[in-house]
Coordinates of C-alpha atoms in Angstrom, one line a residue:
Chain C
S201 CA 52.1 -32.1 -33.9
P202 CA 50.3 -31.8 -30.6
Q203 CA 53.3 -31.0 -28.8
V204 CA 54.7 -28.2 -31.5
V205 CA 51.2 -27.0 -30.5
W206 CA 51.6 -27.1 -26.9
D207 CA 54.7 -25.8 -27.6
T208 CA 53.4 -22.5 -28.9
L209 CA 49.9 -22.1 -27.6
G210 CA 50.1 -23.9 -25.0
N211 CA 53.5 -22.3 -23.2
R212 CA 54.5 -19.1 -25.3
Q213 CA 52.4 -17.6 -27.8
F214 CA 49.1 -16.4 -27.3
C215 CA 45.6 -18.8 -26.8
S216 CA 42.6 -17.5 -27.0
Y217 CA 41.0 -19.9 -24.6
K218 CA 43.2 -19.2 -22.4
I219 CA 42.9 -17.4 -18.9
T220 CA 45.7 -16.4 -16.3
T221 CA 45.0 -15.5 -12.3
K222 CA 47.5 -14.8 -9.9
T223 CA 48.1 -18.7 -9.2
Q224 CA 46.7 -20.5 -12.0
N225 CA 45.7 -20.5 -15.5
F226 CA 42.1 -21.7 -17.5
C227 CA 40.9 -22.5 -20.6
R228 CA 37.8 -21.6 -22.1
N229 CA 37.6 -23.9 -24.5
E230 CA 34.3 -26.1 -24.0
Y231 CA 36.0 -29.2 -24.8
N232 CA 37.9 -29.0 -21.4
I233 CA 37.7 -31.7 -19.8
T234 CA 39.3 -30.0 -16.5
G235 CA 39.2 -25.8 -17.1
L236 CA 43.0 -25.5 -16.3
C237 CA 45.2 -25.2 -19.0
N238 CA 47.9 -28.4 -19.0
R239 CA 49.8 -30.1 -21.7
S240 CA 46.6 -33.1 -20.4
S241 CA 43.9 -31.4 -20.5
C242 CA 44.1 -28.8 -23.6
P243 CA 42.1 -30.2 -26.7
L244 CA 44.0 -28.3 -28.5
A245 CA 47.0 -30.2 -28.1
N246 CA 46.9 -33.3 -27.9
S247 CA 45.1 -35.3 -31.2
Q248 CA 43.3 -37.9 -29.0
Y249 CA 40.6 -36.7 -26.5
A250 CA 37.8 -36.7 -24.4
T251 CA 34.8 -34.7 -23.0
V252 CA 31.8 -35.1 -21.0
R253 CA 29.1 -32.1 -21.9
E254 CA 26.0 -32.2 -21.0
E255 CA 22.7 -30.6 -22.8
K256 CA 19.2 -29.8 -22.2
G257 CA 19.7 -32.7 -18.7
R258 CA 21.5 -35.2 -21.5
C259 CA 24.9 -35.9 -21.3
Y260 CA 27.2 -37.0 -24.0
L261 CA 30.4 -38.4 -24.4
Y262 CA 32.8 -36.3 -27.4
M263 CA 35.5 -38.3 -28.1
K264 CA 38.9 -36.3 -30.6
T265 CA 40.9 -39.3 -32.2
I266 CA 44.4 -38.9 -34.5
E267 CA 42.6 -40.4 -37.8
R268 CA 40.0 -37.4 -37.5
A269 CA 42.4 -34.6 -37.5
P270 CA 42.0 -33.7 -40.9
F271 CA 37.9 -33.2 -41.4
P272 CA 37.0 -31.0 -38.5
R273 CA 33.7 -31.9 -39.6
R274 CA 34.1 -34.6 -38.2
L275 CA 36.5 -34.4 -35.7
W276 CA 34.5 -35.0 -32.2
E277 CA 32.2 -37.6 -31.9
R278 CA 28.8 -37.6 -30.0
V279 CA 27.6 -40.6 -27.7
L280 CA 24.2 -40.2 -25.7
L281 CA 25.1 -41.9 -22.0
S282 CA 22.1 -43.1 -20.2
K283 CA 20.0 -41.5 -17.6
N284 CA 21.5 -44.1 -15.3
Y285 CA 23.9 -42.9 -13.6
E286 CA 25.9 -46.1 -12.3
K287 CA 25.0 -47.4 -16.8
A288 CA 26.4 -44.3 -18.3
L289 CA 29.7 -45.3 -16.4
E290 CA 30.0 -48.7 -17.6
E291 CA 29.6 -46.6 -21.2
I292 CA 32.1 -44.4 -20.7
D293 CA 34.5 -47.2 -19.5
E294 CA 33.3 -49.1 -22.6
N295 CA 34.2 -46.8 -25.3
L296 CA 37.0 -44.9 -23.9
I297 CA 38.7 -48.3 -23.3
Y298 CA 42.3 -48.5 -23.9
W299 CA 42.7 -44.8 -23.6
P300 CA 45.3 -42.8 -21.8
R301 CA 43.9 -43.2 -17.7
F302 CA 44.0 -39.7 -17.7
I303 CA 41.6 -38.9 -19.5
R304 CA 38.6 -41.3 -18.4
H305 CA 38.7 -40.7 -15.0
K306 CA 38.7 -36.9 -15.9
C307 CA 35.7 -37.5 -18.0
K308 CA 33.7 -39.7 -14.9
Q309 CA 34.9 -37.0 -12.6
R310 CA 33.5 -34.7 -14.6
F311 CA 29.6 -36.5 -15.9
T312 CA 29.4 -37.2 -12.4
K313 CA 29.8 -33.4 -11.2
I314 CA 27.2 -32.4 -14.3
T315 CA 24.7 -35.1 -13.0
Q316 CA 24.9 -33.5 -9.5
Y317 CA 24.2 -29.9 -10.9
L318 CA 21.5 -31.7 -13.1
I319 CA 19.8 -33.4 -9.4
R320 CA 20.0 -29.5 -7.9
I321 CA 18.5 -27.4 -10.7
R322 CA 15.5 -30.2 -10.4
K323 CA 15.2 -29.6 -6.7
L324 CA 15.0 -26.0 -7.2
T325 CA 12.6 -26.0 -9.7
L326 CA 9.9 -27.8 -7.1
K327 CA 10.8 -25.4 -4.8
R328 CA 9.3 -22.2 -5.0
Q329 CA 11.0 -19.3 -7.3
R330 CA 11.7 -15.6 -6.6
K331 CA 10.7 -13.8 -9.7
I332 CA 12.0 -10.7 -10.7
V333 CA 10.3 -8.3 -12.6
P334 CA 12.0 -5.1 -13.6
L335 CA 10.8 -1.6 -12.2
R336 CA 9.6 0.1 -15.3
R337 CA 11.1 4.2 -14.1
K338 CA 8.6 6.1 -16.0
I339 CA 5.6 4.2 -14.2
E340 CA 7.2 4.4 -11.1
R341 CA 7.6 8.1 -11.2
R342 CA 4.1 8.9 -12.3
E343 CA 2.4 6.3 -9.7
K344 CA 4.8 8.4 -6.9
R345 CA 3.3 12.0 -8.7
R346 CA -0.2 10.7 -9.0
E347 CA 0.2 9.4 -5.2
E348 CA 1.1 12.9 -3.9
K349 CA -1.7 14.6 -6.2
A350 CA -4.2 11.8 -4.3
L351 CA -2.7 13.0 -1.3
I352 CA -3.4 16.5 -1.1
A353 CA -6.8 15.7 -3.0
A354 CA -7.7 14.0 -0.1
Q355 CA -7.7 16.0 2.6
L356 CA -7.4 13.3 5.1
D357 CA -7.4 15.2 8.1
N358 CA -10.4 17.1 7.2
A359 CA -12.4 14.2 5.5
I360 CA -11.4 11.5 9.0
E361 CA -12.8 14.7 11.5
K362 CA -16.1 15.2 9.4
E363 CA -16.5 11.2 9.4
L364 CA -16.1 11.1 13.1
L365 CA -18.5 13.9 13.9
E366 CA -21.6 12.9 11.6
R367 CA -21.0 9.2 13.9
L368 CA -21.8 11.8 17.1
K369 CA -24.7 13.6 15.1
Q370 CA -25.7 9.7 14.3
D371 CA -25.6 9.0 17.9
T372 CA -23.4 5.9 17.1
Y373 CA -21.0 6.6 20.3
G374 CA -24.3 5.7 22.7
D375 CA -24.2 8.4 25.7
I376 CA -20.6 9.0 26.5
Y377 CA -20.3 11.9 25.2
N378 CA -22.6 14.7 26.9
F379 CA -22.8 17.6 24.1
P380 CA -24.9 17.3 20.8
I381 CA -27.5 19.8 20.8
H382 CA -29.3 18.8 18.3
A383 CA -29.9 14.8 18.5
F384 CA -30.6 15.9 22.4
D385 CA -33.8 18.3 20.4
K386 CA -35.1 15.3 20.1
A387 CA -34.4 13.7 23.0
L388 CA -35.9 16.8 24.9
Q389 CA -38.8 16.7 22.1
Q390 CA -39.8 13.5 23.5
Q391 CA -39.0 13.8 27.2
E392 CA -41.4 16.2 27.2
A393 CA -44.0 13.6 26.6
E394 CA -42.8 11.3 29.0
S395 CA -42.3 11.9 32.9
E396 CA -39.3 9.7 33.6
S397 CA -37.2 12.4 36.4
E398 CA -36.8 9.8 38.9
S399 CA -35.5 7.2 36.1
D400 CA -33.4 10.2 35.4
A401 CA -32.3 10.3 38.5
E402 CA -31.3 7.6 38.6
Q403 CA -29.4 7.0 35.4
E404 CA -28.0 10.2 35.8
E405 CA -25.9 8.6 38.9
D406 CA -24.6 5.8 36.6
E407 CA -23.5 8.0 34.1
E408 CA -21.8 9.8 36.5
D409 CA -20.0 7.7 37.4
V410 CA -20.0 6.4 34.5
D411 CA -18.2 9.5 32.7
K412 CA -16.3 9.8 35.7
R413 CA -14.6 7.2 35.0
E414 CA -14.2 8.1 31.7
F415 CA -12.4 11.2 32.5
V416 CA -10.1 9.6 34.6
E417 CA -9.0 7.1 32.1
G418 CA -8.7 10.4 29.0
D419 CA -6.7 11.8 31.6
D420 CA -4.4 9.1 30.7
S421 CA -3.0 10.7 27.6
D422 CA -1.0 12.9 26.5
L423 CA -3.2 15.0 24.8
S424 CA -2.3 19.2 26.6
D425 CA -5.6 19.0 25.7
F426 CA -7.0 17.7 28.9
E427 CA -5.7 19.7 30.8
D428 CA -7.7 23.1 30.6
M429 CA -10.3 20.1 30.3
D430 CA -9.5 18.8 33.8
K431 CA -10.0 23.1 34.5
L432 CA -13.5 23.3 32.9
E433 CA -14.6 20.4 34.5
T434 CA -13.7 21.3 37.9
S435 CA -14.7 24.9 38.0
S436 CA -17.9 23.6 36.8
E437 CA -18.8 21.2 39.0
E438 CA -18.2 23.4 41.4
E439 CA -20.0 26.1 40.5
Q440 CA -23.0 23.4 39.8
E441 CA -22.8 21.9 43.3
E442 CA -23.7 25.2 44.9
E443 CA -26.4 26.2 42.6
E444 CA -29.4 24.2 42.9
E445 CA -30.5 25.2 39.2
V446 CA -28.8 24.7 35.9
E447 CA -28.8 27.2 34.2
K448 CA -29.1 27.3 30.4
K449 CA -25.1 26.7 28.9
S450 CA -26.2 27.8 26.1
N451 CA -21.9 28.1 25.9
S452 CA -20.5 25.3 23.9
K453 CA -17.5 25.6 26.0
S454 CA -19.3 22.7 28.8
K455 CA -18.2 19.6 27.1
G456 CA -21.3 18.2 29.0
K457 CA -18.8 15.8 30.9
T458 CA -19.5 18.4 33.7
P459 CA -21.9 15.6 35.4
L460 CA -25.1 17.2 37.6
K461 CA -26.4 16.2 40.4
G462 CA -29.4 17.2 42.1
A463 CA -30.8 19.5 39.1
A464 CA -31.3 15.8 37.9
R465 CA -30.9 17.0 33.3
R466 CA -29.3 15.3 31.3
K467 CA -26.7 15.9 29.1
R468 CA -28.5 18.6 27.8
P469 CA -27.5 22.7 28.6
Y470 CA -31.0 23.7 29.3
I471 CA -33.3 23.1 32.5
E472 CA -36.8 21.6 32.1
I473 CA -38.4 23.0 35.1
E474 CA -40.6 20.0 36.0
Y475 CA -37.3 18.6 37.2
E476 CA -36.9 21.1 39.7
E477 CA -40.7 21.1 41.2
E478 CA -39.3 17.0 42.5
T479 CA -36.1 18.3 43.5
E480 CA -36.8 21.9 45.4
P481 CA -39.7 20.4 48.1
T482 CA -36.4 18.3 49.7
T483 CA -33.6 21.2 49.6
K484 CA -36.4 22.8 51.3
T485 CA -37.0 21.7 54.1
K486 CA -33.0 20.7 54.9
A487 CA -32.9 24.8 54.8
A488 CA -35.4 24.9 56.9
Chain K
A125 CA 4.2 35.4 -44.8
G126 CA 4.7 39.0 -45.6
G127 CA 2.3 40.0 -43.5
G128 CA 3.8 38.2 -41.1
S129 CA 7.0 39.1 -41.2
G130 CA 6.4 43.1 -41.5
P131 CA 5.2 43.2 -37.6
G132 CA 8.1 40.8 -36.7
G133 CA 10.5 42.6 -38.3
S134 CA 9.0 46.4 -37.3
A135 CA 8.8 44.5 -33.2
A136 CA 12.8 44.0 -33.6
G137 CA 13.5 47.0 -34.7
D138 CA 12.2 48.3 -31.0
G139 CA 12.9 45.6 -29.7
G140 CA 15.2 46.9 -26.9
P141 CA 12.9 49.9 -26.3
P142 CA 9.2 49.5 -23.8
A143 CA 6.4 47.4 -26.4
P144 CA 3.6 48.8 -27.4
E145 CA 0.6 48.7 -25.3
R146 CA -1.3 47.0 -27.8
V147 CA 0.2 44.8 -30.9
L148 CA -2.5 44.1 -32.8
F149 CA -1.2 40.9 -35.2
P150 CA -3.0 39.9 -37.6
P151 CA -4.9 36.6 -38.0
T152 CA -3.0 34.4 -40.4
F153 CA 0.4 35.2 -37.5
S154 CA 1.5 32.6 -35.1
V155 CA 4.7 33.2 -33.1
S156 CA 6.1 29.4 -34.5
E157 CA 6.4 30.5 -37.4
I158 CA 9.8 32.9 -37.1
K159 CA 12.9 31.3 -37.7
N160 CA 14.8 33.4 -35.7
K161 CA 15.1 32.5 -32.6
Q162 CA 15.9 35.7 -30.3
R163 CA 12.9 37.2 -32.2
R164 CA 10.8 34.2 -31.5
H165 CA 11.0 34.4 -27.8
F166 CA 10.3 38.2 -28.1
M167 CA 7.4 37.9 -29.7
F168 CA 5.8 34.9 -27.6
L169 CA 6.5 37.6 -24.5
R170 CA 4.3 39.8 -25.6
W171 CA 1.8 37.5 -26.8
K172 CA 1.1 36.6 -23.6
Q173 CA 1.3 38.9 -21.5
Q174 CA -1.4 40.9 -24.6
Q175 CA -2.8 37.0 -23.3
R176 CA -2.4 38.5 -19.1
K177 CA -4.1 41.1 -19.6
E178 CA -7.7 39.9 -21.8
K179 CA -8.0 37.6 -19.1
L180 CA -7.1 39.9 -16.5
A181 CA -10.2 42.2 -18.3
A182 CA -12.7 39.4 -18.8
R183 CA -12.9 38.1 -14.7
R184 CA -12.7 41.7 -13.6
K185 CA -16.3 42.5 -16.3
R186 CA -17.3 38.8 -14.9
R187 CA -16.8 40.7 -11.2
K188 CA -18.7 43.4 -11.9
E189 CA -21.5 42.2 -13.7
R190 CA -21.9 39.8 -10.8
E191 CA -22.1 42.7 -8.5
A192 CA -24.6 44.3 -10.7
L193 CA -26.5 41.5 -11.1
G194 CA -26.8 41.2 -7.1
D195 CA -29.0 38.3 -5.6
K196 CA -29.9 37.7 -9.5
A197 CA -26.4 36.5 -10.8
P198 CA -25.5 33.1 -11.8
P199 CA -23.5 30.7 -9.3
K200 CA -20.6 30.6 -9.3
A201 CA -18.9 28.3 -11.6
I202 CA -17.2 24.8 -10.1
P203 CA -14.0 23.9 -10.7
K204 CA -13.4 21.3 -12.5
T205 CA -11.1 18.9 -9.6
I206 CA -10.8 15.2 -10.8
E207 CA -13.2 13.8 -8.8
N208 CA -16.0 15.4 -9.9
Q209 CA -14.8 14.5 -13.6
R210 CA -14.4 10.7 -13.1
V211 CA -16.1 8.5 -15.7
Y212 CA -18.8 6.9 -14.5
D213 CA -17.9 3.7 -13.4
E214 CA -20.8 0.9 -14.1
T215 CA -20.1 -0.1 -11.4
T216 CA -20.3 1.2 -8.7
V217 CA -22.4 0.5 -6.1
D218 CA -26.1 1.8 -5.0
P219 CA -26.7 1.9 -1.2
D220 CA -29.9 0.2 -1.9
D221 CA -29.3 -2.1 -4.3
E222 CA -30.7 -5.1 -3.9
E223 CA -28.0 -7.4 -5.5
V224 CA -25.4 -5.7 -4.2
A225 CA -27.3 -6.0 -0.5
F226 CA -28.0 -10.5 -1.1
D227 CA -24.2 -10.9 -2.4
E228 CA -23.0 -9.6 0.9
A229 CA -25.3 -11.3 2.9
T230 CA -24.0 -14.5 0.9
D231 CA -19.8 -13.4 0.3
E232 CA -16.9 -14.7 2.3
F233 CA -17.4 -12.0 5.1
A234 CA -20.6 -13.2 5.9
P235 CA -20.0 -14.3 8.8
Y236 CA -17.7 -11.8 10.1
F237 CA -20.6 -9.7 9.9
N238 CA -22.8 -11.3 11.8
R239 CA -20.7 -11.5 14.4
Q240 CA -19.9 -15.3 14.1
T241 CA -16.3 -15.3 14.0
V242 CA -13.7 -13.3 16.0
P243 CA -10.5 -12.0 13.5
K244 CA -7.3 -13.9 13.8
I245 CA -4.3 -12.1 11.8
L246 CA -1.1 -13.7 11.2
I247 CA 1.0 -11.2 10.2
T248 CA 4.5 -11.8 8.5
T249 CA 6.9 -11.3 6.1
S250 CA 8.6 -12.8 3.1
D251 CA 12.0 -14.1 3.4
R252 CA 15.1 -12.4 5.9
P253 CA 13.3 -8.8 6.6
R254 CA 15.1 -6.2 7.1
G255 CA 14.2 -3.9 10.2
R256 CA 12.9 -1.9 8.8
T257 CA 10.3 -3.9 7.7
V258 CA 9.9 -5.6 11.4
R259 CA 9.5 -3.0 12.8
F260 CA 6.9 -2.0 10.7
C261 CA 5.2 -5.4 11.7
E262 CA 5.5 -4.8 14.8
Q263 CA 4.0 -2.1 15.2
L264 CA 0.8 -3.6 12.9
S265 CA 0.5 -5.6 15.0
T266 CA -0.2 -3.3 18.4
V267 CA -2.5 -1.6 15.7
I268 CA -4.6 -4.5 14.4
P269 CA -5.9 -6.3 17.6
N270 CA -5.4 -10.0 17.6
S271 CA -2.6 -10.7 15.8
H272 CA 0.9 -12.0 15.6
V273 CA 3.6 -11.5 13.9
Y274 CA 5.6 -15.0 12.6
Y275 CA 8.8 -15.3 11.3
R276 CA 9.2 -16.4 7.6
R277 CA 12.2 -18.8 7.7
G278 CA 11.6 -19.9 4.3
L279 CA 8.4 -21.1 3.9
A280 CA 6.7 -21.5 1.3
L281 CA 3.0 -20.2 1.6
K282 CA 1.3 -22.7 0.1
R283 CA 2.4 -24.6 3.3
I284 CA 1.8 -22.3 5.2
I285 CA -2.2 -21.6 4.3
P286 CA -3.7 -25.3 6.0
Q287 CA -1.7 -24.8 9.4
C288 CA -3.4 -21.7 9.1
I289 CA -6.5 -22.3 8.8
A290 CA -5.6 -25.5 11.3
R291 CA -5.0 -23.2 14.0
D292 CA -8.3 -21.2 13.5
F293 CA -6.7 -18.2 12.4
T294 CA -9.0 -15.7 9.4
D295 CA -6.6 -13.3 8.1
L296 CA -3.4 -13.7 6.6
I297 CA -0.9 -10.9 5.6
V298 CA 2.4 -11.5 4.6
I299 CA 3.9 -8.1 3.6
N300 CA 6.8 -8.0 1.2
E301 CA 10.5 -6.6 1.0
D302 CA 13.0 -5.3 -1.5
R303 CA 15.9 -3.4 -1.2
K304 CA 15.3 -3.2 2.6
I305 CA 12.2 -1.5 2.6
P306 CA 8.1 -3.2 2.7
N307 CA 6.9 -2.7 -0.6
G308 CA 4.2 -5.2 -0.5
L309 CA 1.2 -6.1 0.4
V310 CA -0.6 -9.3 0.4
L311 CA -3.6 -9.6 2.6
S312 CA -5.9 -13.4 2.7
H313 CA -8.1 -14.4 4.1
L314 CA -7.8 -17.7 5.8
P315 CA -10.9 -20.5 5.5
D316 CA -11.0 -19.9 1.8
G317 CA -11.7 -16.5 1.1
P318 CA -10.5 -13.7 -1.3
T319 CA -6.5 -12.8 -1.7
A320 CA -5.6 -9.0 -2.6
H321 CA -2.8 -8.0 -3.5
F322 CA -1.6 -4.1 -2.9
R323 CA 1.6 -2.2 -3.6
M324 CA 2.7 -0.7 -0.5
S325 CA 4.5 3.4 -0.6
S326 CA 5.3 5.8 2.1
V327 CA 5.7 3.9 4.5
R328 CA 6.1 6.0 7.7
L329 CA 7.1 3.8 11.6
R330 CA 6.2 5.8 14.3
K331 CA 8.9 7.4 14.9
E332 CA 8.7 8.9 11.5
I333 CA 6.0 11.0 12.2
K334 CA 5.8 13.5 13.3
R335 CA 3.6 15.6 16.6
K336 CA 2.1 12.0 17.4
G337 CA 1.5 10.2 20.7
K338 CA 2.3 7.6 22.8
E339 CA 1.8 4.2 21.8
P340 CA -1.5 2.3 21.0
T341 CA -3.6 0.8 23.5
E342 CA -5.1 -2.5 23.6
H343 CA -8.8 -0.9 22.8
V344 CA -10.1 -2.2 19.9
P345 CA -10.3 0.8 17.3
E346 CA -13.1 1.7 14.9
V347 CA -12.9 1.2 11.4
I348 CA -13.4 4.4 8.9
L349 CA -13.8 3.5 5.3
N350 CA -13.7 6.5 2.8
N351 CA -14.5 6.5 -0.7
F352 CA -14.9 2.9 -1.7
T353 CA -17.7 3.2 -4.1
T354 CA -17.9 0.3 -7.5
R355 CA -18.2 -3.2 -6.9
L356 CA -14.4 -4.0 -6.3
G357 CA -13.7 -1.3 -4.1
H358 CA -17.5 -2.2 -2.0
S359 CA -15.2 -6.3 -1.8
I360 CA -11.8 -4.7 -0.9
G361 CA -13.1 -2.1 2.0
R362 CA -15.4 -5.6 3.5
M363 CA -11.8 -7.2 3.8
F364 CA -10.1 -4.7 5.8
A365 CA -13.4 -3.7 7.4
S366 CA -13.3 -8.1 8.5
L367 CA -9.7 -7.3 10.2
F368 CA -10.6 -5.9 12.4
P369 CA -13.3 -6.9 15.3
H370 CA -16.5 -6.4 14.8
D371 CA -17.4 -3.9 18.3
P372 CA -15.5 -1.3 18.9
Q373 CA -14.2 0.3 22.3
F374 CA -15.1 3.6 22.0
I375 CA -13.7 4.3 25.7
G376 CA -10.2 4.1 23.6
R377 CA -10.7 6.9 20.8
Q378 CA -9.0 5.3 18.3
V379 CA -9.8 5.3 14.9
A380 CA -8.5 3.3 12.0
T381 CA -8.9 4.6 8.7
F382 CA -8.4 3.2 5.2
H383 CA -9.3 6.5 2.6
N384 CA -9.6 5.5 -1.0
Q385 CA -9.0 8.2 -2.8
R386 CA -8.1 7.8 -7.2
D387 CA -7.3 4.3 -6.7
Y388 CA -5.0 4.8 -3.8
I389 CA -5.7 3.6 0.1
F390 CA -4.4 5.7 2.2
F391 CA -4.0 3.4 6.5
R392 CA -3.7 6.5 9.0
F393 CA -4.4 5.2 13.0
H394 CA -5.4 8.3 15.3
R395 CA -6.7 9.6 17.8
Y396 CA -9.4 11.0 18.2
I397 CA -10.9 13.9 21.1
F398 CA -14.3 15.4 21.2
K399 CA -13.5 18.7 22.3
S400 CA -17.2 20.1 21.5
E401 CA -20.3 19.2 19.3
K402 CA -18.5 20.5 16.6
K403 CA -15.6 20.0 17.4
V404 CA -12.8 17.4 16.8
G405 CA -9.3 17.3 17.8
I406 CA -7.1 14.4 16.5
Q407 CA -3.8 12.7 17.0
E408 CA -1.6 11.1 15.0
L409 CA -0.2 7.8 16.8
G410 CA 0.4 4.3 14.7
P411 CA 2.1 3.4 11.6
R412 CA 0.3 5.0 7.5
F413 CA 1.0 3.6 4.3
T414 CA -0.3 4.0 1.0
L415 CA -1.7 1.2 -0.8
K416 CA -2.2 0.7 -4.6
L417 CA -4.1 -2.3 -5.5
R418 CA -2.7 -5.2 -8.1
S419 CA -4.6 -8.0 -8.3
L420 CA -7.9 -9.7 -6.5
Q421 CA -7.7 -13.5 -6.5
K422 CA -10.8 -15.4 -5.5
G423 CA -9.0 -17.8 -3.3
T424 CA -5.9 -17.8 -1.2
F425 CA -3.3 -17.2 -2.3
D426 CA -2.1 -19.4 -5.9
S427 CA -0.1 -17.4 -8.0
K428 CA -0.2 -19.4 -10.9
F429 CA -3.8 -21.4 -10.5
G430 CA -5.7 -19.4 -8.9
E431 CA -8.3 -17.8 -10.6
Y432 CA -8.4 -13.5 -10.5
E433 CA -11.1 -11.5 -10.0
W434 CA -9.7 -8.6 -10.8
I435 CA -5.8 -7.6 -12.3
H436 CA -4.7 -4.0 -12.9
K437 CA -3.7 -4.4 -16.5
R438 CA -1.3 -1.2 -16.7
R439 CA -2.2 -0.7 -20.6
E440 CA -5.8 -1.2 -20.8
M441 CA -6.8 0.4 -17.7
D442 CA -3.7 3.4 -16.9
T443 CA -5.4 4.8 -20.8
S444 CA -7.6 7.4 -19.0
R445 CA -6.7 10.1 -16.4
R446 CA -9.9 10.1 -14.9
K447 CA -10.7 6.6 -14.7
F448 CA -10.9 4.6 -11.4
H449 CA -11.0 1.5 -10.1
L450 CA -11.8 0.9 -6.8

C-alpha cells in the first residue's frame, strides 16, 4: 500500500531517486511532478498520480491508477495534449476530472512551464548560434611549428628591405630621394642631349624647398640615425655654399639630401660643365 | 646471425676499453638484431661514429677536388629548401597571363584599382570583446587609414551588412575572439564581394614589440605584397591591397607588408628610411600578426548558404609537406 511505501522508502530507508541537499530533498524520478521529495509528490508512494512530460516538442499527460498497479507495463497511461495552450489546459481538466486538486494544479503548472521553455528554444534557434568547434591538439601543435619555421624561412626584414630598394630603383618614389647613382646615370645621359639648365635651376629651387620641408618632417621621428643625417646635411650644405664648383661626391654618405645651390646640379654627384658655364659669369661680375 | 653475433660478442668483450679504429661489419649485420640493449646501444654508437668519419672524409675529398679543379669545378650544389621543392601548383599566375589580366580587370576589385572607389573600412569584433582584442582593434584602425571601429553588442552579421552597404563602407573586418585573445579574422569586401576567413595567430600589440617607434601617423602607408603566386593567392593579395587607399603618401615613409610564406601570411607595419641608395633601415611600429587562410567565399558573409570558392580541407590539402595553396 502507498502508505507503507512512503514509510519505508520516502522517510526512513534508502530511495535511489532521492537527492538530499542542505535545505531540501529532491526526487529524480522522471514521472515526478514537482521534482521535490514529498509525500504527495512521490510517484512511488501515490497509487493515483499524474504528470505532464514533453517529448520532441509535444506534451503528454501521463496518468497512473490503482487498477493498473499490478501491471507495470500498462501502468502509465499517455494522452497527447493539443498544441493550443488553452485547449490543452482543458484537456488536462477533462482527463483529471474528479482527481485531487493538488495533482490537477501541479499538472497545469508543469505544463505551463514546459510550454514556456519550448517557446524559448524555438526563439533561440532563430538567432545566430555560436558553433563550438573542438581544437585538435596535434593539429594546433603542427600549425604552430610550421608557422615558426615559415617565419624563419621568410626573413621578413630582408625581404622588406629588398622590396623597398627595388622600388627606389624603379623610381616609384619619384624625386623625393636624391641618391641613386644608376637611375640617374640614365637621366644623365638623357640630359646630355638636351640643355635644360635654366629649367633645372628653377626646379632645383623648388626641389630644395620641398626637400627642406621633408627634412623638417623627417626630424620629427625619433630615429637616432636622423641626428647623424642632420649633421651631415648641415656640414655639406656649408661646404657647398662656399664652393662654387660642385665636386664629384662618389661617397655614398651624401644622401643627396643636401640641396645644391647655385651650381645647379641635380641630385647627381657628377658635375656637368655646362651648368658651370652658365653661372660663372654672374659670380665673376660680382667679384669684380 | 652467427657472423653477426661474432663481432658483437667480441665487441662486448672489450666494451670497456676504447673501440678499434676501423670496424668491419659483415654486410648482413644490422645493429637492431642484437637483443641485449646495452650491447646494441654500444654497437650503434660505434656505427654512428664510423658514419660520421666517412662523411667527413668524403667532404674533405670533395673539397680537395674542387680546389684542384679551380675554375672548372662544378658549381656548388644548391641546398634543398621547402620552397625549392615546392610541388608545382597549376594555378600559378604567369605575370603576363592574359586571362588573369582580364579577370582582374573585371572582378570585384576593379573599381578600386581603377581609382573609382575609396576604401572605407569597418572593424568590429565578436560579442563581448576582452581588453586585448579591443586594443588590437584600436591599433589596427590606426594602421589602416579611413577605418572605424564599432562594437558588436550582439548584432547579427547578416543584419549589419546591409547597413554597412547603405553607409558606403567598402570592407568589413570582424576579429573573432576566443579565451581573451583574438584568433580569427573575417575580411569581407562589401558591395557583394568575396569574404575571406582567416585563422589569426601570434598577435603582438604595439607595446609588446621590442624597439618600436612612435605611433603610426595619419599618412597613407605603402603596401607590399610578397609571394602571392597562385590564382588564389592573387585574389587574396588584391583583397588586402584594396584595404588601403591607392595613393600612398611617400612622405609618411610607412609601409604595411603582407608576406606569404608557406601559406602563412605575415603582416608587419614598418617605418623605413633610406640611409643610402643601397641601404635602407626599417623600424617596426604597429601591431603584427600572422594569418592562415581557411576559406574564401564568393558573396558576402554567409556561412550556410554561401558559395565557397575555396575551403581548407585538412585531409586533402595537408597531406604533402611541399604543397602550398597561396
